[in-house]
mmCIF file of C-alpha atoms and ligand atoms in Angstrom:
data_model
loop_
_atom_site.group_PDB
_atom_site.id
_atom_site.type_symbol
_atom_site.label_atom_id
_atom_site.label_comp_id
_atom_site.label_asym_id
_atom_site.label_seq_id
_atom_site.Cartn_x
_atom_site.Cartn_y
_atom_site.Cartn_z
ATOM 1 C CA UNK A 1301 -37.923 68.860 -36.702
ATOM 2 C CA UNK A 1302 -38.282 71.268 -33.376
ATOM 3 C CA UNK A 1303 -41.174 70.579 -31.345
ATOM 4 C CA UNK A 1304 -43.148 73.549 -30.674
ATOM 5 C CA UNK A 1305 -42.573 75.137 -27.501
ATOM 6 C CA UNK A 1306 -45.258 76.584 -25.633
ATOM 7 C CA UNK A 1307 -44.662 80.201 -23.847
ATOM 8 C CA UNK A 1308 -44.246 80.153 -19.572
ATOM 9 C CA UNK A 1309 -46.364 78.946 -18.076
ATOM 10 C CA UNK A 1310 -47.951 76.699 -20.500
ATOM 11 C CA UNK A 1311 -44.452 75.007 -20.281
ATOM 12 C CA UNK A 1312 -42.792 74.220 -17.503
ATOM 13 C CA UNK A 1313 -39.370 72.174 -17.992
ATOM 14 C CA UNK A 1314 -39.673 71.749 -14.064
ATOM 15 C CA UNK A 1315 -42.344 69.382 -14.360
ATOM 16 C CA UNK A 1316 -40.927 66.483 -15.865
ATOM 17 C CA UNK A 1317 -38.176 66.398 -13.592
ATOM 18 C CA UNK A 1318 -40.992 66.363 -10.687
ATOM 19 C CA UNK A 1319 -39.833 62.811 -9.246
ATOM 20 C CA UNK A 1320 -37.826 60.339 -9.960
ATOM 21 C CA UNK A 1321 -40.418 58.123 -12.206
ATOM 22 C CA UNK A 1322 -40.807 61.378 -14.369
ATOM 23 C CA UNK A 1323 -37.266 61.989 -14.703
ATOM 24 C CA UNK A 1324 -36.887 58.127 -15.878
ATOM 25 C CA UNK A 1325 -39.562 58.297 -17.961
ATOM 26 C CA UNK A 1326 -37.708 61.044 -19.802
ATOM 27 C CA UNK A 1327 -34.772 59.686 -19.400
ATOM 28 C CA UNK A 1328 -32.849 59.540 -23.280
ATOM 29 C CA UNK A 1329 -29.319 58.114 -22.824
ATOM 30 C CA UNK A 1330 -28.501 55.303 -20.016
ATOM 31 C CA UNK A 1331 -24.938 53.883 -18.909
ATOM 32 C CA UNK A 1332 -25.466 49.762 -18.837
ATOM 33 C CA UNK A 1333 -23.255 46.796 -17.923
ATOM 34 C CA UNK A 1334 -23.092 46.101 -22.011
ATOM 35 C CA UNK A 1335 -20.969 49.126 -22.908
ATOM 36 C CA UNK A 1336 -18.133 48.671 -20.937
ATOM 37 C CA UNK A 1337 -15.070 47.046 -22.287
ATOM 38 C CA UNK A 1338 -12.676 46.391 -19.173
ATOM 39 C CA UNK A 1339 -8.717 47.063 -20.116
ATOM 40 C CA UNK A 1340 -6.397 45.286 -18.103
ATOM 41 C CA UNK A 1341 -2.901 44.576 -17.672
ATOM 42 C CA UNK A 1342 -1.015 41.576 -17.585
ATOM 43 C CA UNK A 1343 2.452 40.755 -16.680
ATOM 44 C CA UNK A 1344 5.038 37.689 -15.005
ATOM 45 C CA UNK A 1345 4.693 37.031 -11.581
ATOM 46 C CA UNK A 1346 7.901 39.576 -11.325
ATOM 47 C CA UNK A 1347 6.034 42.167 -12.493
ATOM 48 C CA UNK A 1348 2.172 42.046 -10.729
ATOM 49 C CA UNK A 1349 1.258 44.327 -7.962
ATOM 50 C CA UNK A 1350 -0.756 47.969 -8.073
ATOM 51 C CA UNK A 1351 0.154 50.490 -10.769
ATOM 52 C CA UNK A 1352 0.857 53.306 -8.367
ATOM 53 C CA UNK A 1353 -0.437 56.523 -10.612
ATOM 54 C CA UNK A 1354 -3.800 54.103 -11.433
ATOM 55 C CA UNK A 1355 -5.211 54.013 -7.968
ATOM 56 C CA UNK A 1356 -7.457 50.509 -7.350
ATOM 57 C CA UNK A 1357 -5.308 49.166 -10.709
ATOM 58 C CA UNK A 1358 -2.987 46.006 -10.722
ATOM 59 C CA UNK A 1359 -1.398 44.399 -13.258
ATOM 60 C CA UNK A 1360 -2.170 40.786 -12.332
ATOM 61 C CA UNK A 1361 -0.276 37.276 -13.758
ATOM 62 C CA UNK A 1362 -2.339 35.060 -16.945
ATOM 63 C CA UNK A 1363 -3.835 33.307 -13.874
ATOM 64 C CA UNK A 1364 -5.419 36.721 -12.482
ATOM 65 C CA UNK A 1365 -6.452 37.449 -16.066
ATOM 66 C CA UNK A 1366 -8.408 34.651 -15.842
ATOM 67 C CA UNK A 1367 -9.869 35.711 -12.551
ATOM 68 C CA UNK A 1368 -10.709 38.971 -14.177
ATOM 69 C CA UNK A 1369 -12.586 37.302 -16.844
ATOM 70 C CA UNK A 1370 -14.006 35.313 -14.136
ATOM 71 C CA UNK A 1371 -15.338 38.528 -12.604
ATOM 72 C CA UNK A 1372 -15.897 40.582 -15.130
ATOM 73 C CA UNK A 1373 -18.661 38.014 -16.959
ATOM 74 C CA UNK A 1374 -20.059 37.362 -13.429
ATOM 75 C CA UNK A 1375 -20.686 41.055 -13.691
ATOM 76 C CA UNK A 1376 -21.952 41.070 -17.330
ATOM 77 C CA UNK A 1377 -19.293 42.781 -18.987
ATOM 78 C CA UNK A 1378 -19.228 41.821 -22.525
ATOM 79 C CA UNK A 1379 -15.342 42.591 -23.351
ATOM 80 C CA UNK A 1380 -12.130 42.331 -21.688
ATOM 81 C CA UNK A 1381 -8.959 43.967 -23.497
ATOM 82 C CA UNK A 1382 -5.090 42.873 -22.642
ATOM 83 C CA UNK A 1383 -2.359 44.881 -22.309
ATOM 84 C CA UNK A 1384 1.227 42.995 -21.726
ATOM 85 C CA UNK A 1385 3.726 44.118 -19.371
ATOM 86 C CA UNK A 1386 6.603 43.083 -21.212
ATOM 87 C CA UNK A 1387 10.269 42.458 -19.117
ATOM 88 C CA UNK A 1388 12.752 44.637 -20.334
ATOM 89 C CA UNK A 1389 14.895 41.751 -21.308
ATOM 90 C CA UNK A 1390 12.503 40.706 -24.347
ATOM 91 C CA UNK A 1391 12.707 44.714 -25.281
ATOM 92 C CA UNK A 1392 14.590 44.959 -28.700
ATOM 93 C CA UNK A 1393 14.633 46.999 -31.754
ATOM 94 C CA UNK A 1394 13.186 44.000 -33.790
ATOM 95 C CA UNK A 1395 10.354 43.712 -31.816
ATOM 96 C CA UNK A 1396 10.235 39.918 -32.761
ATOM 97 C CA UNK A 1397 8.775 38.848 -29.576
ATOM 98 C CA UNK A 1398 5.662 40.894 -30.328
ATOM 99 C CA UNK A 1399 3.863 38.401 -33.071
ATOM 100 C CA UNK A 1400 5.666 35.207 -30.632
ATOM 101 C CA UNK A 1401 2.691 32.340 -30.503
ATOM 102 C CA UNK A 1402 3.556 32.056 -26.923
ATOM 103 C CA UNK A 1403 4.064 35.885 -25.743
ATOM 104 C CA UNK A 1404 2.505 36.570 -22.561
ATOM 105 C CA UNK A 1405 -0.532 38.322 -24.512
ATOM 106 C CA UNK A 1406 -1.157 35.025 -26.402
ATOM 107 C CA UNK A 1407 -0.966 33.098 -23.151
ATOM 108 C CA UNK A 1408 -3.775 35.139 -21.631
ATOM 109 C CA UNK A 1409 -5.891 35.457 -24.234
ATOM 110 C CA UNK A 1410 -6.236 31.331 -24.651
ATOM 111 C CA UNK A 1411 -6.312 31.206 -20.881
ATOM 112 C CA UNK A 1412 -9.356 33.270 -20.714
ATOM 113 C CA UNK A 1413 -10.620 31.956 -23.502
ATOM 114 C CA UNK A 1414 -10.394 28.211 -22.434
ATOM 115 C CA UNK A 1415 -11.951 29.537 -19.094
ATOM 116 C CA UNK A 1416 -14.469 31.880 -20.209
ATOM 117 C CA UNK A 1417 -15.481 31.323 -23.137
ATOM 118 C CA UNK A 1418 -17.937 33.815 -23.157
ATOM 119 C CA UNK A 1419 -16.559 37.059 -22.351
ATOM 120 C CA UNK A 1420 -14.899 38.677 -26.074
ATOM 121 C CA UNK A 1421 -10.884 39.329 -25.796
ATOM 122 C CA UNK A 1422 -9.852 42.212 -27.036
ATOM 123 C CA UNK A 1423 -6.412 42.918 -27.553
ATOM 124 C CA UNK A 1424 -3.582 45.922 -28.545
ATOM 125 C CA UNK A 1425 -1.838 45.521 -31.769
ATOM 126 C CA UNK A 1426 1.254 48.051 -31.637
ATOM 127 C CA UNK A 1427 4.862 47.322 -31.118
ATOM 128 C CA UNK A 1428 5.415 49.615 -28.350
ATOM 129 C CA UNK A 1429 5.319 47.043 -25.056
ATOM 130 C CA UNK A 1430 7.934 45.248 -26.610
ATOM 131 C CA UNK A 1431 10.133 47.884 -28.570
ATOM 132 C CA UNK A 1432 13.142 48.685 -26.988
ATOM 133 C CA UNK A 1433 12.975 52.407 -27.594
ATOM 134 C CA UNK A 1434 8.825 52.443 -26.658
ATOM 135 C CA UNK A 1435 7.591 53.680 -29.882
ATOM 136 C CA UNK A 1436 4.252 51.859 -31.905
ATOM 137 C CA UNK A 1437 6.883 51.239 -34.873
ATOM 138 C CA UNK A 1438 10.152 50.349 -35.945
ATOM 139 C CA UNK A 1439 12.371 53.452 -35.306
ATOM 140 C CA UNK A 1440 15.279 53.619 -37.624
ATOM 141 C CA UNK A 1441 17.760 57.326 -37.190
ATOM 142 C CA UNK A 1442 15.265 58.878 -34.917
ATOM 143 C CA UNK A 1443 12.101 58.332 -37.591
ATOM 144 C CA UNK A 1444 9.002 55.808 -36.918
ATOM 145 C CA UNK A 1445 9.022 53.445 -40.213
ATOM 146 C CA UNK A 1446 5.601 52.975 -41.509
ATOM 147 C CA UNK A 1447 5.667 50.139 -44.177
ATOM 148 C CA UNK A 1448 8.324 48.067 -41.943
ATOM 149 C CA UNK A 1449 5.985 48.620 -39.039
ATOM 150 C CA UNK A 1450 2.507 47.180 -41.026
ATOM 151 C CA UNK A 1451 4.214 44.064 -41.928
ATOM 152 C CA UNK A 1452 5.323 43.387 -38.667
ATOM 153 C CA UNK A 1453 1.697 44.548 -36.939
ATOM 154 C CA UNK A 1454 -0.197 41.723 -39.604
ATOM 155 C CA UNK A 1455 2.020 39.304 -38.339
ATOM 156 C CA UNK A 1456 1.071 40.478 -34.385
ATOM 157 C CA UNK A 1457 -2.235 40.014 -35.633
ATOM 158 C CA UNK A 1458 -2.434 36.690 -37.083
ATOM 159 C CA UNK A 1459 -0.865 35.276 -33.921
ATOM 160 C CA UNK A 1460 -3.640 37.594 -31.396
ATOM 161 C CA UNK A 1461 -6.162 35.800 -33.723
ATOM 162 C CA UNK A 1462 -5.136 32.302 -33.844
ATOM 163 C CA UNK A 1463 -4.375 32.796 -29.857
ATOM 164 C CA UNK A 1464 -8.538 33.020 -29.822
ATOM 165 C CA UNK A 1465 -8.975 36.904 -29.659
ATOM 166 C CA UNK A 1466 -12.708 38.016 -30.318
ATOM 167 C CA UNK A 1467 -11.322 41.989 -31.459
ATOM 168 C CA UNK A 1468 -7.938 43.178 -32.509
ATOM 169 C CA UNK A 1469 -7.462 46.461 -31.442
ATOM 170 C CA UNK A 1470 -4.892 48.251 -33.401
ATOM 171 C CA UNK A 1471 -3.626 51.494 -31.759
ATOM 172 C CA UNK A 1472 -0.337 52.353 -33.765
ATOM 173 C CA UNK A 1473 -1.814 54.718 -35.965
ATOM 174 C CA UNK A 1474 0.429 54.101 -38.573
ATOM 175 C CA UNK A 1475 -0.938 53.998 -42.561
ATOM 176 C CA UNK A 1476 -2.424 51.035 -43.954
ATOM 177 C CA UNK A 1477 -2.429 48.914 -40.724
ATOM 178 C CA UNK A 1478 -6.284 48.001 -41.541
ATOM 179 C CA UNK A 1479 -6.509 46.554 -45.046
ATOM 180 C CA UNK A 1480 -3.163 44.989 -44.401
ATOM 181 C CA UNK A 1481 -4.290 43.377 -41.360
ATOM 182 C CA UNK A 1482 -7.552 42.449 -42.720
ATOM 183 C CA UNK A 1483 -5.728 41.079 -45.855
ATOM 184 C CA UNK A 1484 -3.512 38.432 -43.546
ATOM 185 C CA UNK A 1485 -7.090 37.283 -40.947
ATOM 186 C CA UNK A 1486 -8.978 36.804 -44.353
ATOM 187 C CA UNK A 1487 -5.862 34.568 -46.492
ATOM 188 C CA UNK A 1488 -5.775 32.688 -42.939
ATOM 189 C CA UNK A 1489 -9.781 31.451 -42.685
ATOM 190 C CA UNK A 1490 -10.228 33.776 -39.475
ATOM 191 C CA UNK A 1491 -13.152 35.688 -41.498
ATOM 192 C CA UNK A 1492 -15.009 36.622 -37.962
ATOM 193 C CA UNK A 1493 -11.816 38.093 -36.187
ATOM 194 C CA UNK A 1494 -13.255 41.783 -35.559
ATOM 195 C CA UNK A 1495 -10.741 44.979 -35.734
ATOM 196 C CA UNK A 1496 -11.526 47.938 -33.784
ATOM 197 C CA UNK A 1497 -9.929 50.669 -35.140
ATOM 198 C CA UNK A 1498 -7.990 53.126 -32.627
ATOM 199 C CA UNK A 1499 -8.850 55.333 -36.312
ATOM 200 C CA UNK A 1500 -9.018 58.592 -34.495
ATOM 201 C CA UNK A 1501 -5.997 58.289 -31.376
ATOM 202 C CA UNK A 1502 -4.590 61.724 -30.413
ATOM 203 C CA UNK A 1503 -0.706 62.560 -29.600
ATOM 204 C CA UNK A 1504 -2.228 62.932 -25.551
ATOM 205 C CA UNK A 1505 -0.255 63.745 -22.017
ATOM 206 C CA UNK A 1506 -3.444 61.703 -20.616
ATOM 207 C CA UNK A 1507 -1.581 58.867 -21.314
ATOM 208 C CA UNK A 1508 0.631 58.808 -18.884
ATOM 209 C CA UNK A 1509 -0.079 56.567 -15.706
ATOM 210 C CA UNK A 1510 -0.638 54.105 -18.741
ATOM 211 C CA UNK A 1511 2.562 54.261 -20.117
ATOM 212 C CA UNK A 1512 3.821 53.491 -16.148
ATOM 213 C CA UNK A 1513 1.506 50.723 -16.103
ATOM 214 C CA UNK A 1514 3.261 48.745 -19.071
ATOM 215 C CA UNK A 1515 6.517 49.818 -18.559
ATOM 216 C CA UNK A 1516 7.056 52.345 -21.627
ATOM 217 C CA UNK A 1517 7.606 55.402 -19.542
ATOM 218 C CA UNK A 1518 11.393 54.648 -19.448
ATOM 219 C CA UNK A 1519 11.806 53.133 -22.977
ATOM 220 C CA UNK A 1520 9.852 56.215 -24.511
ATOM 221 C CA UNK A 1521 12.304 58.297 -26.387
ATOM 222 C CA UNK A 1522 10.823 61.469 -27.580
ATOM 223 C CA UNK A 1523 6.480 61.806 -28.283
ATOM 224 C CA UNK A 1524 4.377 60.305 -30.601
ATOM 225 C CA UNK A 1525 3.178 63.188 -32.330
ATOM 226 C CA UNK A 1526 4.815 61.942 -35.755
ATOM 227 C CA UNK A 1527 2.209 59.041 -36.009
ATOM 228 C CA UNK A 1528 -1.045 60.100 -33.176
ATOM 229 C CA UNK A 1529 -3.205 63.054 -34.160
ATOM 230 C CA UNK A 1530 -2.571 66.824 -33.309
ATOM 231 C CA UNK A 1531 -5.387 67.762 -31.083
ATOM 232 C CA UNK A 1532 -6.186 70.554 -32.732
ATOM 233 C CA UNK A 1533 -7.941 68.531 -35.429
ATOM 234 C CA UNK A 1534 -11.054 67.490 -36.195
ATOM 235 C CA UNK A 1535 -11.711 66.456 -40.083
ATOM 236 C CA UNK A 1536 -8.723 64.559 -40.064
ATOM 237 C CA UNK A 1537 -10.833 61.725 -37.589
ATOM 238 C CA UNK A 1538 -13.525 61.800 -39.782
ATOM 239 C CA UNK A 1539 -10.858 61.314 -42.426
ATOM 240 C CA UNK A 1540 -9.165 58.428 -40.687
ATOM 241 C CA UNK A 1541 -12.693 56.900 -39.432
ATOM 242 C CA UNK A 1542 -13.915 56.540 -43.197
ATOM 243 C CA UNK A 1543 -10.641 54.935 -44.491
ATOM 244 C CA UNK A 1544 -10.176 52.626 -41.824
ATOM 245 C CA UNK A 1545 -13.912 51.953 -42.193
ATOM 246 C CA UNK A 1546 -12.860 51.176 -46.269
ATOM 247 C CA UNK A 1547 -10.107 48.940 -45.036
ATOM 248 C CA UNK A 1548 -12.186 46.856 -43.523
ATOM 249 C CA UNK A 1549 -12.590 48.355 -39.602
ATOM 250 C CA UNK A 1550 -15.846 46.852 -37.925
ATOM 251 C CA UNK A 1551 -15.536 49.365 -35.234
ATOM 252 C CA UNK A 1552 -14.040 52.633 -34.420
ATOM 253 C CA UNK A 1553 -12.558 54.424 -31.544
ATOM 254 C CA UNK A 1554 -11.622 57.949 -30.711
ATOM 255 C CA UNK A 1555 -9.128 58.165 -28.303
ATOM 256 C CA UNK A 1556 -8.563 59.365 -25.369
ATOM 257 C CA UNK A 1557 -12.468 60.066 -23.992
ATOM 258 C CA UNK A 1558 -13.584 63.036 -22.128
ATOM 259 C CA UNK A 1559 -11.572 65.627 -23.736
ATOM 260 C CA UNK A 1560 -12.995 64.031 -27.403
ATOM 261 C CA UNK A 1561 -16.346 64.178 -27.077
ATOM 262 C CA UNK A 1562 -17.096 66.393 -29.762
ATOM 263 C CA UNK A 1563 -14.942 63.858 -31.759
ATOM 264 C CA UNK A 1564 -17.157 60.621 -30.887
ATOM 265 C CA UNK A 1565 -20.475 62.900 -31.614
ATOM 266 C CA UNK A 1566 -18.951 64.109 -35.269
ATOM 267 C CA UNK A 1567 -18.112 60.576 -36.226
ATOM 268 C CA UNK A 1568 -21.439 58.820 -34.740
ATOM 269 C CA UNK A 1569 -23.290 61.346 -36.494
ATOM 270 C CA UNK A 1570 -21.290 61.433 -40.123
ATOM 271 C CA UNK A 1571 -21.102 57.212 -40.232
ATOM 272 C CA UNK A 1572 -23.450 55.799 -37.727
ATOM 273 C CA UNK A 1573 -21.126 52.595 -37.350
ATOM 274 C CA UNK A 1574 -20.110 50.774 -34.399
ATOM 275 C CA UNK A 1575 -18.533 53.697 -32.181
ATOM 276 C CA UNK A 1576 -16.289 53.205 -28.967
ATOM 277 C CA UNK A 1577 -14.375 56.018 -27.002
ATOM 278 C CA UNK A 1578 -11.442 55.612 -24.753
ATOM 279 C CA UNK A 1579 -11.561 56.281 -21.183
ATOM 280 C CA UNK A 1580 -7.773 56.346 -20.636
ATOM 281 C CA UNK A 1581 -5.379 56.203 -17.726
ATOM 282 C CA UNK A 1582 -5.224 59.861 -17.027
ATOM 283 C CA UNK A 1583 -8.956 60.310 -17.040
ATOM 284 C CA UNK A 1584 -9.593 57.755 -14.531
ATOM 285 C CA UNK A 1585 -6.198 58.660 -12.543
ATOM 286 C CA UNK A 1586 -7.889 62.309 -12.052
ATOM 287 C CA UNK A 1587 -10.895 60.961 -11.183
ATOM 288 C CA UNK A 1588 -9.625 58.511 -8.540
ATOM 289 C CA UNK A 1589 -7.200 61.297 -7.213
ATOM 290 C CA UNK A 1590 -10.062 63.982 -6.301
ATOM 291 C CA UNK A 1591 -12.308 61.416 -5.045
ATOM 292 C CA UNK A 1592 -9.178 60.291 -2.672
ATOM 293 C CA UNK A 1593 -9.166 63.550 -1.796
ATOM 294 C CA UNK A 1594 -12.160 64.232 -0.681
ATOM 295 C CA UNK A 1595 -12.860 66.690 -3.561
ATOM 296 C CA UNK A 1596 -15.312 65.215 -5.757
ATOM 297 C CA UNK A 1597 -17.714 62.161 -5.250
ATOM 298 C CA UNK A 1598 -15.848 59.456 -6.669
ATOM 299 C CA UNK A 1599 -18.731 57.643 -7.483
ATOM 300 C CA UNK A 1600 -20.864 59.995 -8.819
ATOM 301 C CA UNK A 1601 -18.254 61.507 -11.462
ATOM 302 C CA UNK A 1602 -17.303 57.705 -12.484
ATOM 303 C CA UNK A 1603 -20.663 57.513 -13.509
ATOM 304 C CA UNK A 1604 -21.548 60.861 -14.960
ATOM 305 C CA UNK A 1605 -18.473 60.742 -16.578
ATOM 306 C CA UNK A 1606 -19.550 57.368 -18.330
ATOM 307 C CA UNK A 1607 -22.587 58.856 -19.419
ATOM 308 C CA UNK A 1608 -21.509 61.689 -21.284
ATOM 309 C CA UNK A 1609 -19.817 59.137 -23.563
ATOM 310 C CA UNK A 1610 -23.434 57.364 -24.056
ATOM 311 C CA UNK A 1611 -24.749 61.262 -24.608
ATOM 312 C CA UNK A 1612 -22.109 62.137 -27.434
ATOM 313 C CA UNK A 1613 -23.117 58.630 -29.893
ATOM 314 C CA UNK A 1614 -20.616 55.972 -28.631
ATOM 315 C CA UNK A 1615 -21.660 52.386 -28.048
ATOM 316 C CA UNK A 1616 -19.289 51.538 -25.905
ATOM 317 C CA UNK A 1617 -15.888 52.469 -23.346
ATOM 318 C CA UNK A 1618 -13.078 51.470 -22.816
ATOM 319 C CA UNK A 1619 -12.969 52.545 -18.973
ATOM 320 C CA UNK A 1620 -10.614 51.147 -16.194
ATOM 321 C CA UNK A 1621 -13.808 52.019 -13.978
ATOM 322 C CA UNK A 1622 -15.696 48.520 -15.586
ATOM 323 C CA UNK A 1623 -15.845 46.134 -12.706
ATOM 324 C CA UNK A 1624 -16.416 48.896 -10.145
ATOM 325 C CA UNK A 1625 -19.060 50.404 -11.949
ATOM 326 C CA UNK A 1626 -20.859 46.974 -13.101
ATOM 327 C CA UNK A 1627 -20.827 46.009 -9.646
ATOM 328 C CA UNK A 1628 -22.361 49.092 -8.352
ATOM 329 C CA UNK A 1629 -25.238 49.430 -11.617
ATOM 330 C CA UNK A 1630 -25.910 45.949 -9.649
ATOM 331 C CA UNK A 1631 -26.232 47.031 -6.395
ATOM 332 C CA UNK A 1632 -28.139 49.988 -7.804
ATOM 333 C CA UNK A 1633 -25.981 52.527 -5.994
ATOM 334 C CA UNK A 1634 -25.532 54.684 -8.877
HETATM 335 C C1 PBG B 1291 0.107 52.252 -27.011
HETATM 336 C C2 PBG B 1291 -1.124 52.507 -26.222
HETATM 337 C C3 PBG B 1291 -1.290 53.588 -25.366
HETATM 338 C C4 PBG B 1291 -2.535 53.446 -24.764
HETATM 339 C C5 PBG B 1291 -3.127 52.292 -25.284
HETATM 340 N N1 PBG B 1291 -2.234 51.716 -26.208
HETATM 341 C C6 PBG B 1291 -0.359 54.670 -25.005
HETATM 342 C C7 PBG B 1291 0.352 55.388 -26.053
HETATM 343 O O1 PBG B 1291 -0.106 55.516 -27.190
HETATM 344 O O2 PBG B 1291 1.434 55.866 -25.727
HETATM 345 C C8 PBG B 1291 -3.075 54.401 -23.750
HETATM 346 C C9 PBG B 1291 -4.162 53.924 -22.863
HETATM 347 C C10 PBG B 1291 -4.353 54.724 -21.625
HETATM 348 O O3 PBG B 1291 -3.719 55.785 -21.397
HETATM 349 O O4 PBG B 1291 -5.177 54.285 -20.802
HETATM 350 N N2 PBG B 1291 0.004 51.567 -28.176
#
């Protein structure tokens, strides 16, 4: 129900934001350290160093992983998620090295999770880092295989779970990927292995500086509009979000972030369930490239940016930003 408004000048909106005590004390939506889940990339010594098109980015070796864990629960962030930069030599059209006990994605995950305990692993489940022609799935004559692809994702996730990851983060977007993976954690006793759905991903050019990042920029044949969403859609999330939720999902994600936000409000409002948007590489790669500029305040944009996220229903992001904004919500520079 609408409060009643009084007429000018009984009311004066002016007054509550006075001061800064008033305009905390009204206050209704806050960015914390405890919403931020901090992506990261991960690769052989051959491949570390800074991702050029994701200024203040590197991808770092399992040992830096670890440091990043290190940091990031100094800092208070709750999640870290791993990305693999896979060597184009273990690139093949079987993808077999994908669901490998020892991939480098297992390797860091029970290196940060013998080290720091504490901090959640989060991790991708999708064939892409390690497909030779950089699609999610199994491509066979030009077309992504669905079925094929499931199987081979459950497998991926059985090994990310008995590696020690906290949430699998599937973000194929192919059918059935949910219940099937759920089916394979549940016959294997790993009954508190969360899945966060990437349920409602778009087909999205702000992917880009990612796709550098892991390597898939020169693998990528074609788009990914065959499997990711048309952005012209809306019901169709809501549509993914409840049967991923049926599946057996514990938490949702609507992908990529600022350009969604009506998305993450639809779905917060229509299920109320655990809700997380994606900050992704091109987002944070405009961002850093005004602020470099001189154009925008970096820092204030990072975190007005993060707040519109808390505004539109999510409990969480995804944000390369995580470390530099916990620190600063610590410093209280923001
Ligand atoms: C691929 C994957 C992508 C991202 C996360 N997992 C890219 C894609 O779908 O091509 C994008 C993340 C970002 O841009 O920050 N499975």
């Amino acid at each position: 129900m609408r409060p009643t408004q009084a007429p000018f000048p009984h009311a004066r909106f002016r007054r509550m934001r006075k001061n800064a005590a008033l305009r905390g004390l009204a206050r209704e939506h806050t960015l914390t350290v405890e919403d931020l889940i901090w992506p990261i990339f991960v690769s052989e010594a051959e491949g570390a160093g800074p991702v050029a098109s994701m200024p203040g980015v590197d991808r770092v070796t399992v040992d830096g992983a670890v440091k990043a864990a290190e940091r990031a629960a100094a800092l208070g962030i709750p999640a870290i998620c791993i990305f693999p930069y896979i060597d184009s030599a273990l690139k093949t059209e079987d993808c077999a090295e994908a669901w490998d006990e020892n991939n480098l994605s297992n390797r860091a995950i029970r290196a940060i999770k013998a080290a720091v305990p504490e901090i959640a692993v989060m991790t991708d489940v999708a064939l892409d880092p390690y497909n030779i022609n950089g699609h999610d799935g199994f491509v066979r004559d030009g077309v992504i295989l669905n079925d094929e692809t499931v199987q081979a994702l459950a497998k991926m996730a059985l090994a990310q779970a008995e590696a020690g990851a906290d949430i699998l983060g599937p973000s194929d977007m192919m059918d059935g990927r949910i219940g099937a993976m759920r089916a394979v954690l549940e016959a294997n006793g790993h009954r508190d292995v969360t899945i966060m759905s990437y349920a409602a991903k778009y087909a999205s050019a702000f992917y880009g500086p990612f796709r550098d990042a892991v390597g898939a920029s020169g693998a990528l044949k074609g788009d990914k509009k065959t499997y990711q969403m048309d952005p012209g859609n809306t019901n169709e999330a809501l549509r993914l979000i409840e049967r991923d939720l049926l599946e057996g999902a514990d938490m949702v994600m609507v992908k990529p972030g600022m350009p969604y936000l009506d998305i993450c409000r639809r779905v917060k409002d229509a299920f109320g369930v655990p809700t997380y948007a994606y900050q992704v590489s091109g987002e944070y790669a405009m961002i850093k490239a005004a602020a470099q500029n001189g154009w925008i305040d970096g820092d204030k944009v990072m975190a007005e940016s993060l707040l519109g996220f808390k505004r539109a229903g999510c409990d969480g992001i995804l944000t390369y930003f995580a470390p530099e904004v916990a620190q600063k919500l610590r410093d209280g520079v923001l």
